[in-house]
JSON list of C-alpha atoms in Angstrom, two decimals:
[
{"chain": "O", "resi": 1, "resn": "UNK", "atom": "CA", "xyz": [0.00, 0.00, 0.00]},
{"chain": "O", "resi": 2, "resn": "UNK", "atom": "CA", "xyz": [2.93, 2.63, 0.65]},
{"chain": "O", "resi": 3, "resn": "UNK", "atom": "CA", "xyz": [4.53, 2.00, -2.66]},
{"chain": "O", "resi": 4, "resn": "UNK", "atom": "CA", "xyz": [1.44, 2.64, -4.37]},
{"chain": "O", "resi": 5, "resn": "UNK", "atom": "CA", "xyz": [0.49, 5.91, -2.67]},
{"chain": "O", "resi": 6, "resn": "UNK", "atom": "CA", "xyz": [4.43, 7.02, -3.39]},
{"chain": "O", "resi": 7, "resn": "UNK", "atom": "CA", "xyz": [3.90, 6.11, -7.01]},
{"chain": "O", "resi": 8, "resn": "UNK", "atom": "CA", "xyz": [0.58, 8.27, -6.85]},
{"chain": "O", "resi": 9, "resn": "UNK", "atom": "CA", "xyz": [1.96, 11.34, -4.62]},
{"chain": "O", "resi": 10, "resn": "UNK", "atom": "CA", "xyz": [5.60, 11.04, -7.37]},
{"chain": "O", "resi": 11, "resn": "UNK", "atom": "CA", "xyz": [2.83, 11.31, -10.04]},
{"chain": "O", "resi": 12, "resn": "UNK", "atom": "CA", "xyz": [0.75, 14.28, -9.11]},
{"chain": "O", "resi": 13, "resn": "UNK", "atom": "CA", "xyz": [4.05, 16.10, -8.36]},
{"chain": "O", "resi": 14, "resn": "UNK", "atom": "CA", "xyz": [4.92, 18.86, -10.69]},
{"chain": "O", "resi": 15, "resn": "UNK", "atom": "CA", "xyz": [8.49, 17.80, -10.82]},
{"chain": "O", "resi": 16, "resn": "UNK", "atom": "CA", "xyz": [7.83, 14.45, -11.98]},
{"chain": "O", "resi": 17, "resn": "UNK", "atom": "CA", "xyz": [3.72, 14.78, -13.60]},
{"chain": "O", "resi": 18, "resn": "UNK", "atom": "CA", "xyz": [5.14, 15.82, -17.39]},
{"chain": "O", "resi": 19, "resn": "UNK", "atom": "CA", "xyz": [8.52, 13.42, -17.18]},
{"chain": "O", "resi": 20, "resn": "UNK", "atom": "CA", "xyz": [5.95, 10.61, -16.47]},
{"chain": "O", "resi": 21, "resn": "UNK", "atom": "CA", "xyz": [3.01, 11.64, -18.85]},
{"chain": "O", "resi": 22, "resn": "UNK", "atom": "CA", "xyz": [6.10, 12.30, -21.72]},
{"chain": "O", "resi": 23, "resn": "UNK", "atom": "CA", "xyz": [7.90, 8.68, -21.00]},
{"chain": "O", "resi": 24, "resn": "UNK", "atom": "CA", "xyz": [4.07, 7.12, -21.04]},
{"chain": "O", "resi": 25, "resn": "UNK", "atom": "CA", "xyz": [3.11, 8.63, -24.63]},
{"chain": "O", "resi": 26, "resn": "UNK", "atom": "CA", "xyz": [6.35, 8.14, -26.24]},
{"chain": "O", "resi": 27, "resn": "UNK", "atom": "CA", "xyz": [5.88, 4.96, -25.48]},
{"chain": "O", "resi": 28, "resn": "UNK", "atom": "CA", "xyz": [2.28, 4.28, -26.74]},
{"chain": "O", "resi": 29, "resn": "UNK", "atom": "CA", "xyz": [3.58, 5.92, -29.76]},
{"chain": "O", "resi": 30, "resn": "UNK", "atom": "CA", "xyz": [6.62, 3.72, -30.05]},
{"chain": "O", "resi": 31, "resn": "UNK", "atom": "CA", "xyz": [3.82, 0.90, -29.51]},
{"chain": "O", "resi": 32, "resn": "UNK", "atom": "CA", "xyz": [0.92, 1.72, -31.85]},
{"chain": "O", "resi": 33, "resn": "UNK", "atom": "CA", "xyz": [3.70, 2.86, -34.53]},
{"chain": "O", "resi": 34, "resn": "UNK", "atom": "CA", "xyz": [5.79, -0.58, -34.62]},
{"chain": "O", "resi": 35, "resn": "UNK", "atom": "CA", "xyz": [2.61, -2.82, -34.35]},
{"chain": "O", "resi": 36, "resn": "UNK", "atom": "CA", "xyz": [1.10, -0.99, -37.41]},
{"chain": "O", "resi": 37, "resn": "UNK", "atom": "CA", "xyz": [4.60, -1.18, -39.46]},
{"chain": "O", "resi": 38, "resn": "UNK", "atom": "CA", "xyz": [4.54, -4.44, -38.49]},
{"chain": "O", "resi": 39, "resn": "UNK", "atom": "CA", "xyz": [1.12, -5.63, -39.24]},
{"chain": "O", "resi": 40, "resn": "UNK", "atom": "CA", "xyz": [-0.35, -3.59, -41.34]},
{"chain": "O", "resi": 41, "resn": "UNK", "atom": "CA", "xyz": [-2.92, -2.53, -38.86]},
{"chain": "O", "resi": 42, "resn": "UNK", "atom": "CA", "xyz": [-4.85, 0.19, -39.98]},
{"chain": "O", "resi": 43, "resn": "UNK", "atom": "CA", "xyz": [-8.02, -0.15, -37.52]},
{"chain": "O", "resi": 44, "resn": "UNK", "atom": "CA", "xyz": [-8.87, 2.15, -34.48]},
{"chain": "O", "resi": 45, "resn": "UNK", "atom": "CA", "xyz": [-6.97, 2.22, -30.56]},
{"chain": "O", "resi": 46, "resn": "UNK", "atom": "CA", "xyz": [-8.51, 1.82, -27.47]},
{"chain": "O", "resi": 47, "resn": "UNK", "atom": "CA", "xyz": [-6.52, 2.24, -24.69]},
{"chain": "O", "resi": 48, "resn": "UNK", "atom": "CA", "xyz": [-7.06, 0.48, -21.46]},
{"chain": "O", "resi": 49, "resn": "UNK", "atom": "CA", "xyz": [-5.45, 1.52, -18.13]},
{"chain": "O", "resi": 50, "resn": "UNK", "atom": "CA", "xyz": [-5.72, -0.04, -14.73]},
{"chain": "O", "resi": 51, "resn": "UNK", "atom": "CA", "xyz": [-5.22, 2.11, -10.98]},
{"chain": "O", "resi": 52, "resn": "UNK", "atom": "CA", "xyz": [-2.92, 4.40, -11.38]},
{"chain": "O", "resi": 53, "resn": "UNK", "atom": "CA", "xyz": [-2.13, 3.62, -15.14]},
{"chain": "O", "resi": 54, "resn": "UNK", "atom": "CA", "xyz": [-5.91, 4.23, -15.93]},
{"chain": "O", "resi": 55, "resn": "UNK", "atom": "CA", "xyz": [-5.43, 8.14, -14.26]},
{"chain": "O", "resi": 56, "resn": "UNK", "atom": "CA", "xyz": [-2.23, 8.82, -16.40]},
{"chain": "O", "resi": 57, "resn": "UNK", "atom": "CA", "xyz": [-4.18, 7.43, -19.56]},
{"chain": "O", "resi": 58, "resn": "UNK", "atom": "CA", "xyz": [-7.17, 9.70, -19.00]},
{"chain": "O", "resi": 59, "resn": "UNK", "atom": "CA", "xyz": [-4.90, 13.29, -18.03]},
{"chain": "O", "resi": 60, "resn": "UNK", "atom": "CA", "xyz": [-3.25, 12.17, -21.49]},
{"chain": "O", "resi": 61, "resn": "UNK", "atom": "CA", "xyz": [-5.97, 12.00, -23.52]},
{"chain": "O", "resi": 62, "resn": "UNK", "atom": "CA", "xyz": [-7.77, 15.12, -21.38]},
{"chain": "O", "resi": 63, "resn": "UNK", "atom": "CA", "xyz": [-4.40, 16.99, -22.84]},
{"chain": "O", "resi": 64, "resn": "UNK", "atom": "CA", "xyz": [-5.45, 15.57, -26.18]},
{"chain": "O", "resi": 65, "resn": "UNK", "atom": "CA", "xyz": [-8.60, 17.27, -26.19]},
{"chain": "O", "resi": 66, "resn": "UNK", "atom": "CA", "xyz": [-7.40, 20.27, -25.46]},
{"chain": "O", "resi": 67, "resn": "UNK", "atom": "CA", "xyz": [-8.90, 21.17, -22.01]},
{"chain": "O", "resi": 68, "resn": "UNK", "atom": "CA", "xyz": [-5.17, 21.65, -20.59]},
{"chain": "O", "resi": 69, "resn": "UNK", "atom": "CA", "xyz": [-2.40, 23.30, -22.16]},
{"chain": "O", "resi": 70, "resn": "UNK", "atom": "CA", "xyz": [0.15, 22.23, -19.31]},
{"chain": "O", "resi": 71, "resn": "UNK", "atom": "CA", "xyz": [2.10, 19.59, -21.65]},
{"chain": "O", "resi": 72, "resn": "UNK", "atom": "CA", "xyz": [4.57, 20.49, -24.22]},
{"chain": "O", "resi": 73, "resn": "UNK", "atom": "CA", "xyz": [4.16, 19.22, -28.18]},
{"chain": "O", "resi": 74, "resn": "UNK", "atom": "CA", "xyz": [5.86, 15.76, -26.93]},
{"chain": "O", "resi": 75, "resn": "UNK", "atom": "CA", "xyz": [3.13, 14.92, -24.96]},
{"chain": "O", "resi": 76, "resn": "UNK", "atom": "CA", "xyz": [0.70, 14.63, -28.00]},
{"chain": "O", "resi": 77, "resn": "UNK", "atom": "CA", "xyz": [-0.43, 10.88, -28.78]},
{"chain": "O", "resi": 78, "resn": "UNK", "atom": "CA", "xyz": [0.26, 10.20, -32.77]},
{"chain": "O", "resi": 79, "resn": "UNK", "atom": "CA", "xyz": [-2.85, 8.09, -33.04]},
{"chain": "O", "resi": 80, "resn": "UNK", "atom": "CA", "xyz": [-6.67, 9.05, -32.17]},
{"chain": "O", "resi": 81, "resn": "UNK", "atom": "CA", "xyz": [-8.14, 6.50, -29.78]},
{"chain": "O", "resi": 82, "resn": "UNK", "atom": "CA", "xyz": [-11.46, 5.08, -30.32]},
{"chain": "O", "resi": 83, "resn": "UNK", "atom": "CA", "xyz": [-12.28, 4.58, -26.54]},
{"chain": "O", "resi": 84, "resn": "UNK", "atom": "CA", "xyz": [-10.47, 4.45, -23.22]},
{"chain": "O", "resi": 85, "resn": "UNK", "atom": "CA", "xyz": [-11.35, 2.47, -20.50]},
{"chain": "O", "resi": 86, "resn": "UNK", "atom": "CA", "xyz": [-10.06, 2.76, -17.05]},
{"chain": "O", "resi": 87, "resn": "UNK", "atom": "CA", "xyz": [-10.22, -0.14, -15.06]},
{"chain": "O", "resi": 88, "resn": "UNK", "atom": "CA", "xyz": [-10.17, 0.08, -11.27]},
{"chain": "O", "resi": 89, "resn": "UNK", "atom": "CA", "xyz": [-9.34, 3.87, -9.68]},
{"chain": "O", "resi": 90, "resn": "UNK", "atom": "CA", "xyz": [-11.81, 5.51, -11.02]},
{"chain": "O", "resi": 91, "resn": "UNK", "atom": "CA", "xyz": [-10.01, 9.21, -12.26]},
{"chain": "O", "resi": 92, "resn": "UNK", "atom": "CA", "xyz": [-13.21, 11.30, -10.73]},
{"chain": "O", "resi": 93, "resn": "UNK", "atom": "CA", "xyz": [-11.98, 10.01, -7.34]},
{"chain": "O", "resi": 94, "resn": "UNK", "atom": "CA", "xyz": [-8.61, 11.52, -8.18]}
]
């Protein structure tokens, strides 16, 4: 229980928030990029997050839509998602 409320209080904190949300959408990127190269997948994303994962997912994609302007170009997803679905940790408890 104390590692996750460390990896929750390391998240919200401004220091770390964009580092975190940056390292998280490069990496979807990387992801959705390489699986598409490799397939030939053309179809739509959903993303799925769980706990803590599910909160970063949706203040991405609420920076996708616009409604924050905190993050800098490279937190911008390459890819629109379809749907998102947060599993566990609901983000309006957040």
């Amino acid at each position: 229980a104390n590692d996750t409320l460390m990896d929750v209080l390391y998240f919200m904190s401004p220091e770390h928030h964009d580092i975190i949300v940056d390292i998280v959408v490069n990496e979807m990127n990387f992801v959705v990029n390489r699986f598409r190269r490799l397939t030939g997948f053309q179809g739509e994303i959903s993303l799925v997050g769980h706990s803590l994962g599910s909160i970063i997912t949706w203040d991405i994609l609420d920076n996708q839509r616009g409604f924050r302007a905190s993050l800098q170009q490279s937190g911008r997803l390459e890819f629109k998602d379809k749907t998102s679905s947060p599993l566990s940790t609901p983000p309006m408890v957040v």
